[in-house]
Structures are given as C-alpha cells and as structure tokens.
mmCIF file of N, CA and C in Angstrom:
data_model
loop_
_atom_site.group_PDB
_atom_site.id
_atom_site.type_symbol
_atom_site.label_atom_id
_atom_site.label_comp_id
_atom_site.label_asym_id
_atom_site.label_seq_id
_atom_site.Cartn_x
_atom_site.Cartn_y
_atom_site.Cartn_z
ATOM 1 N N MET A 707 294.721 123.810 -98.538
ATOM 2 C CA MET A 707 296.131 123.493 -97.445
ATOM 3 C C MET A 707 296.084 122.276 -98.828
ATOM 4 N N ASN A 708 298.100 122.829 -99.327
ATOM 5 C CA ASN A 708 298.501 122.341 -100.187
ATOM 6 C C ASN A 708 299.116 120.750 -99.501
ATOM 7 N N SER A 709 298.905 119.951 -100.034
ATOM 8 C CA SER A 709 299.305 118.739 -99.457
ATOM 9 C C SER A 709 300.577 118.329 -99.858
ATOM 10 N N ASP A 710 302.031 119.292 -101.041
ATOM 11 C CA ASP A 710 303.335 118.634 -100.610
ATOM 12 C C ASP A 710 303.210 119.434 -100.100
ATOM 13 N N ASN A 711 302.702 120.523 -98.973
ATOM 14 C CA ASN A 711 303.679 121.018 -98.208
ATOM 15 C C ASN A 711 303.763 119.987 -96.976
ATOM 16 N N ILE A 712 302.433 118.828 -96.517
ATOM 17 C CA ILE A 712 302.821 118.070 -95.435
ATOM 18 C C ILE A 712 303.050 117.099 -95.805
ATOM 19 N N PHE A 713 302.579 116.308 -96.704
ATOM 20 C CA PHE A 713 302.832 115.205 -96.469
ATOM 21 C C PHE A 713 303.788 114.891 -98.210
ATOM 22 N N ASN A 714 304.649 114.023 -97.373
ATOM 23 C CA ASN A 714 306.092 113.719 -99.430
ATOM 24 C C ASN A 714 305.333 112.550 -99.933
ATOM 25 N N GLN A 715 305.105 112.756 -101.375
ATOM 26 C CA GLN A 715 305.238 112.006 -102.447
ATOM 27 C C GLN A 715 305.022 109.981 -101.938
ATOM 28 N N LYS A 716 305.861 109.444 -101.326
ATOM 29 C CA LYS A 716 305.438 108.316 -100.643
ATOM 30 C C LYS A 716 304.201 108.366 -99.757
ATOM 31 N N THR A 717 303.722 109.185 -98.702
ATOM 32 C CA THR A 717 302.581 109.135 -98.069
ATOM 33 C C THR A 717 301.417 109.178 -99.177
ATOM 34 N N ILE A 718 301.142 110.130 -100.299
ATOM 35 C CA ILE A 718 300.193 110.824 -100.477
ATOM 36 C C ILE A 718 300.129 109.022 -101.745
ATOM 37 N N GLU A 719 301.509 108.520 -102.924
ATOM 38 C CA GLU A 719 301.042 106.995 -103.482
ATOM 39 C C GLU A 719 300.612 106.235 -102.299
ATOM 40 N N LYS A 720 300.772 106.332 -101.283
ATOM 41 C CA LYS A 720 300.353 105.518 -100.103
ATOM 42 C C LYS A 720 298.525 105.434 -100.698
ATOM 43 N N PHE A 721 298.345 106.452 -99.610
ATOM 44 C CA PHE A 721 296.911 107.069 -99.710
ATOM 45 C C PHE A 721 295.927 106.687 -101.108
ATOM 46 N N GLU A 722 296.813 106.593 -102.365
ATOM 47 C CA GLU A 722 295.879 106.564 -103.301
ATOM 48 C C GLU A 722 295.639 105.174 -103.420
ATOM 49 N N ASN A 723 296.817 104.566 -103.614
ATOM 50 C CA ASN A 723 296.622 103.385 -103.643
ATOM 51 C C ASN A 723 295.943 102.075 -103.077
ATOM 52 N N ILE A 724 295.387 103.066 -101.845
ATOM 53 C CA ILE A 724 293.701 102.266 -100.767
ATOM 54 C C ILE A 724 293.778 102.664 -101.723
ATOM 55 N N SER A 725 293.084 103.311 -101.693
ATOM 56 C CA SER A 725 292.051 105.025 -102.586
ATOM 57 C C SER A 725 291.779 103.129 -103.455
ATOM 58 N N SER A 726 292.647 102.917 -104.381
ATOM 59 C CA SER A 726 292.296 102.297 -105.489
ATOM 60 C C SER A 726 292.066 100.312 -105.053
ATOM 61 N N LYS A 727 292.233 100.133 -104.189
ATOM 62 C CA LYS A 727 292.161 98.966 -103.485
ATOM 63 C C LYS A 727 290.724 99.367 -102.897
ATOM 64 N N LEU A 728 290.457 99.772 -102.792
ATOM 65 C CA LEU A 728 288.835 100.380 -102.121
ATOM 66 C C LEU A 728 288.408 100.008 -103.153
ATOM 67 N N TYR A 729 288.466 101.219 -104.412
ATOM 68 C CA TYR A 729 287.741 100.994 -105.707
ATOM 69 C C TYR A 729 287.470 99.641 -106.189
ATOM 70 N N ASN A 730 288.173 98.990 -106.092
ATOM 71 C CA ASN A 730 288.228 97.723 -106.881
ATOM 72 C C ASN A 730 287.181 96.564 -106.254
ATOM 73 N N ILE A 731 287.834 96.683 -104.348
ATOM 74 C CA ILE A 731 286.776 95.873 -103.967
ATOM 75 C C ILE A 731 285.328 96.236 -104.294
ATOM 76 N N LYS A 732 285.163 98.012 -103.923
ATOM 77 C CA LYS A 732 283.762 97.686 -103.836
ATOM 78 C C LYS A 732 282.411 97.160 -104.736
ATOM 79 N N TYR A 733 283.876 97.360 -106.747
ATOM 80 C CA TYR A 733 283.308 96.857 -107.867
ATOM 81 C C TYR A 733 282.725 95.293 -107.702
ATOM 82 N N CYS A 734 283.823 94.476 -107.058
ATOM 83 C CA CYS A 734 283.902 93.645 -106.964
ATOM 84 C C CYS A 734 282.627 92.934 -106.103
ATOM 85 N N LEU A 735 282.205 93.455 -105.092
ATOM 86 C CA LEU A 735 280.909 93.372 -103.972
ATOM 87 C C LEU A 735 279.830 94.093 -104.657
ATOM 88 N N GLU A 736 279.233 94.418 -105.134
ATOM 89 C CA GLU A 736 278.740 94.849 -105.990
ATOM 90 C C GLU A 736 278.010 94.076 -107.115
ATOM 91 N N PHE A 737 279.048 93.339 -107.886
ATOM 92 C CA PHE A 737 279.639 92.242 -108.903
ATOM 93 C C PHE A 737 278.901 91.037 -107.765
ATOM 94 N N TYR A 738 278.789 90.824 -106.758
ATOM 95 C CA TYR A 738 278.745 89.586 -105.572
ATOM 96 C C TYR A 738 277.329 89.258 -106.310
ATOM 97 N N LEU A 739 276.860 90.960 -104.809
ATOM 98 C CA LEU A 739 275.567 91.880 -104.835
ATOM 99 C C LEU A 739 273.856 90.911 -106.060
ATOM 100 N N ASP A 740 275.213 91.726 -106.921
ATOM 101 C CA ASP A 740 274.005 91.094 -108.313
ATOM 102 C C ASP A 740 273.870 89.962 -108.906
ATOM 103 N N TYR A 741 274.673 88.696 -108.694
ATOM 104 C CA TYR A 741 275.015 88.325 -108.969
ATOM 105 C C TYR A 741 274.155 87.002 -107.490
ATOM 106 N N ILE A 742 274.013 87.480 -106.456
ATOM 107 C CA ILE A 742 273.424 86.340 -105.719
ATOM 108 C C ILE A 742 271.884 87.159 -105.612
ATOM 109 N N GLU A 743 271.459 88.482 -105.801
ATOM 110 C CA GLU A 743 270.347 88.443 -105.690
ATOM 111 C C GLU A 743 269.628 88.256 -107.029
ATOM 112 N N ASN A 744 270.171 87.870 -107.916
ATOM 113 C CA ASN A 744 269.006 87.152 -109.490
ATOM 114 C C ASN A 744 269.267 86.088 -109.305
ATOM 115 N N GLU A 745 269.978 84.979 -108.295
ATOM 116 C CA GLU A 745 270.063 83.505 -108.151
ATOM 117 C C GLU A 745 268.499 83.583 -107.565
ATOM 118 N N THR A 746 267.853 82.485 -108.292
ATOM 119 C CA THR A 746 266.565 82.668 -107.330
ATOM 120 C C THR A 746 266.394 81.515 -107.071
ATOM 121 N N ASP A 747 267.705 80.454 -106.337
ATOM 122 C CA ASP A 747 267.996 80.299 -104.397
ATOM 123 C C ASP A 747 268.590 80.352 -104.295
ATOM 124 N N ALA A 748 268.912 81.575 -104.091
ATOM 125 C CA ALA A 748 270.354 82.348 -103.137
ATOM 126 C C ALA A 748 269.250 82.665 -101.834
ATOM 127 N N PRO A 749 270.166 82.067 -100.575
ATOM 128 C CA PRO A 749 270.328 81.718 -99.179
ATOM 129 C C PRO A 749 269.419 83.202 -98.902
ATOM 130 N N LEU A 750 268.858 83.678 -98.042
ATOM 131 C CA LEU A 750 268.019 85.020 -97.949
ATOM 132 C C LEU A 750 269.659 85.148 -96.631
ATOM 133 N N ASN A 751 270.221 84.495 -95.792
ATOM 134 C CA ASN A 751 271.253 84.678 -95.041
ATOM 135 C C ASN A 751 272.338 85.170 -95.499
ATOM 136 N N VAL A 752 272.768 84.920 -97.378
ATOM 137 C CA VAL A 752 273.719 84.863 -97.960
ATOM 138 C C VAL A 752 273.696 86.341 -98.489
ATOM 139 N N ILE A 753 272.330 86.969 -98.967
ATOM 140 C CA ILE A 753 271.663 87.789 -99.388
ATOM 141 C C ILE A 753 272.290 88.848 -98.461
ATOM 142 N N CYS A 754 271.234 88.950 -96.755
ATOM 143 C CA CYS A 754 271.688 90.174 -95.820
ATOM 144 C C CYS A 754 273.165 89.857 -95.903
ATOM 145 N N THR A 755 273.744 88.893 -95.674
ATOM 146 C CA THR A 755 275.227 89.089 -95.358
ATOM 147 C C THR A 755 275.702 89.577 -96.479
ATOM 148 N N GLY A 756 275.976 89.795 -97.486
ATOM 149 C CA GLY A 756 276.517 90.707 -98.891
ATOM 150 C C GLY A 756 276.081 91.879 -99.102
ATOM 151 N N LEU A 757 274.509 92.402 -98.121
ATOM 152 C CA LEU A 757 273.595 93.839 -98.113
ATOM 153 C C LEU A 757 274.795 94.572 -96.803
ATOM 154 N N ILE A 758 275.274 93.816 -95.624
ATOM 155 C CA ILE A 758 275.621 93.900 -94.676
ATOM 156 C C ILE A 758 276.884 94.306 -94.759
ATOM 157 N N ILE A 759 277.876 93.976 -95.616
ATOM 158 C CA ILE A 759 279.413 93.892 -95.730
ATOM 159 C C ILE A 759 279.198 94.969 -96.770
ATOM 160 N N LYS A 760 278.533 95.238 -98.280
ATOM 161 C CA LYS A 760 278.126 96.140 -98.376
ATOM 162 C C LYS A 760 278.107 98.020 -97.447
ATOM 163 N N GLU A 761 277.237 97.563 -96.626
ATOM 164 C CA GLU A 761 276.950 98.793 -96.001
ATOM 165 C C GLU A 761 278.202 99.307 -95.871
ATOM 166 N N TYR A 762 278.541 97.984 -94.545
ATOM 167 C CA TYR A 762 280.021 98.051 -93.839
ATOM 168 C C TYR A 762 280.581 98.765 -94.509
ATOM 169 N N PHE A 763 281.579 98.078 -95.889
ATOM 170 C CA PHE A 763 282.189 99.578 -97.183
ATOM 171 C C PHE A 763 281.921 100.473 -97.612
ATOM 172 N N ASN A 764 280.631 101.462 -97.768
ATOM 173 C CA ASN A 764 280.308 102.398 -97.691
ATOM 174 C C ASN A 764 280.905 103.175 -96.654
ATOM 175 N N ASN A 765 280.274 102.175 -95.335
ATOM 176 C CA ASN A 765 281.141 104.057 -94.316
ATOM 177 C C ASN A 765 281.719 103.887 -94.102
ATOM 178 N N THR A 766 282.263 102.779 -94.499
ATOM 179 C CA THR A 766 283.905 102.689 -94.889
ATOM 180 C C THR A 766 284.752 104.010 -94.950
ATOM 181 N N LYS A 767 284.371 103.493 -96.699
ATOM 182 C CA LYS A 767 284.809 104.017 -97.651
ATOM 183 C C LYS A 767 284.182 105.638 -97.600
ATOM 184 N N ASN A 768 283.547 106.504 -97.092
ATOM 185 C CA ASN A 768 283.177 107.427 -96.910
ATOM 186 C C ASN A 768 284.369 108.143 -95.529
ATOM 187 N N GLU A 769 284.571 107.294 -94.313
ATOM 188 C CA GLU A 769 284.863 108.098 -93.505
ATOM 189 C C GLU A 769 286.976 108.636 -94.424
ATOM 190 N N TYR A 770 287.597 107.537 -95.825
ATOM 191 C CA TYR A 770 288.203 107.129 -95.966
ATOM 192 C C TYR A 770 288.017 108.783 -96.596
ATOM 193 N N ASN A 771 287.101 108.672 -97.555
ATOM 194 C CA ASN A 771 287.444 109.780 -98.450
ATOM 195 C C ASN A 771 287.104 110.985 -97.472
ATOM 196 N N ARG A 772 286.573 111.428 -96.541
ATOM 197 C CA ARG A 772 286.228 112.196 -95.640
ATOM 198 C C ARG A 772 287.601 112.966 -94.671
ATOM 199 N N LEU A 773 288.558 111.463 -94.542
ATOM 200 C CA LEU A 773 290.230 112.208 -94.336
ATOM 201 C C LEU A 773 290.508 112.238 -95.750
ATOM 202 N N GLU A 774 290.483 111.588 -96.924
ATOM 203 C CA GLU A 774 291.663 112.753 -97.249
ATOM 204 C C GLU A 774 291.515 114.211 -97.273
ATOM 205 N N GLU A 775 289.496 114.476 -97.643
ATOM 206 C CA GLU A 775 289.553 116.003 -97.707
ATOM 207 C C GLU A 775 290.078 116.478 -96.912
ATOM 208 N N ASP A 776 290.210 116.077 -95.428
ATOM 209 C CA ASP A 776 290.537 117.060 -94.686
ATOM 210 C C ASP A 776 291.801 116.870 -94.031
ATOM 211 N N LEU A 777 293.245 116.064 -94.650
ATOM 212 C CA LEU A 777 295.000 116.102 -95.220
ATOM 213 C C LEU A 777 294.834 116.805 -96.110
ATOM 214 N N GLY A 778 293.682 117.138 -96.826
ATOM 215 C CA GLY A 778 294.474 117.094 -98.050
ATOM 216 C C GLY A 778 294.866 117.123 -98.997
ATOM 217 N N ILE A 779 295.099 115.833 -99.534
ATOM 218 C CA ILE A 779 294.802 114.582 -99.811
ATOM 219 C C ILE A 779 295.017 114.431 -101.282
ATOM 220 N N LEU A 780 293.041 114.657 -101.223
ATOM 221 C CA LEU A 780 292.495 114.718 -102.845
ATOM 222 C C LEU A 780 292.926 115.590 -103.998
ATOM 223 N N SER A 781 293.700 115.231 -104.980
ATOM 224 C CA SER A 781 293.736 116.450 -105.718
ATOM 225 C C SER A 781 292.981 116.838 -106.943
#
C-alpha cells in the first residue's frame, strides 16, 4: 500500500513528528531509570513507578508502530 495515495505529506510529517517525540521520550526514560536504579538509596516506589511508566510507554509505542504499519506510513 502506497502511503502517498492515502495520506498527504502533512499527515505523514505529523506521524514522523510524533515518532520522533516518542523516540526522545524513550531514551529520556531509559536514562532516568538507569540513574535511579544505580542510586543506592533510591526508594523502591520511585523505581517501581519508573518501571511501570516504561512498560506503559513500550506498550503505547508498540501500538503506534502497528498503527503506522497498518496505515502504510512507515517508509
């Protein structure tokens, strides 16, 4: 399926922009988790909250990737 036939360039750019933001969030979250996991006195609830947010993010990103594939947005 050719995305040029379904979506205009503005829509494709919006998908790419969101994808870029998700990519940045992913690495910020990983940096945060690495930091708190390496702290000797990090509270367990902070670590668990970070891991829950990471899992939620990963599920959301996977759903977004599937949507891109289904719509033929991925280049």
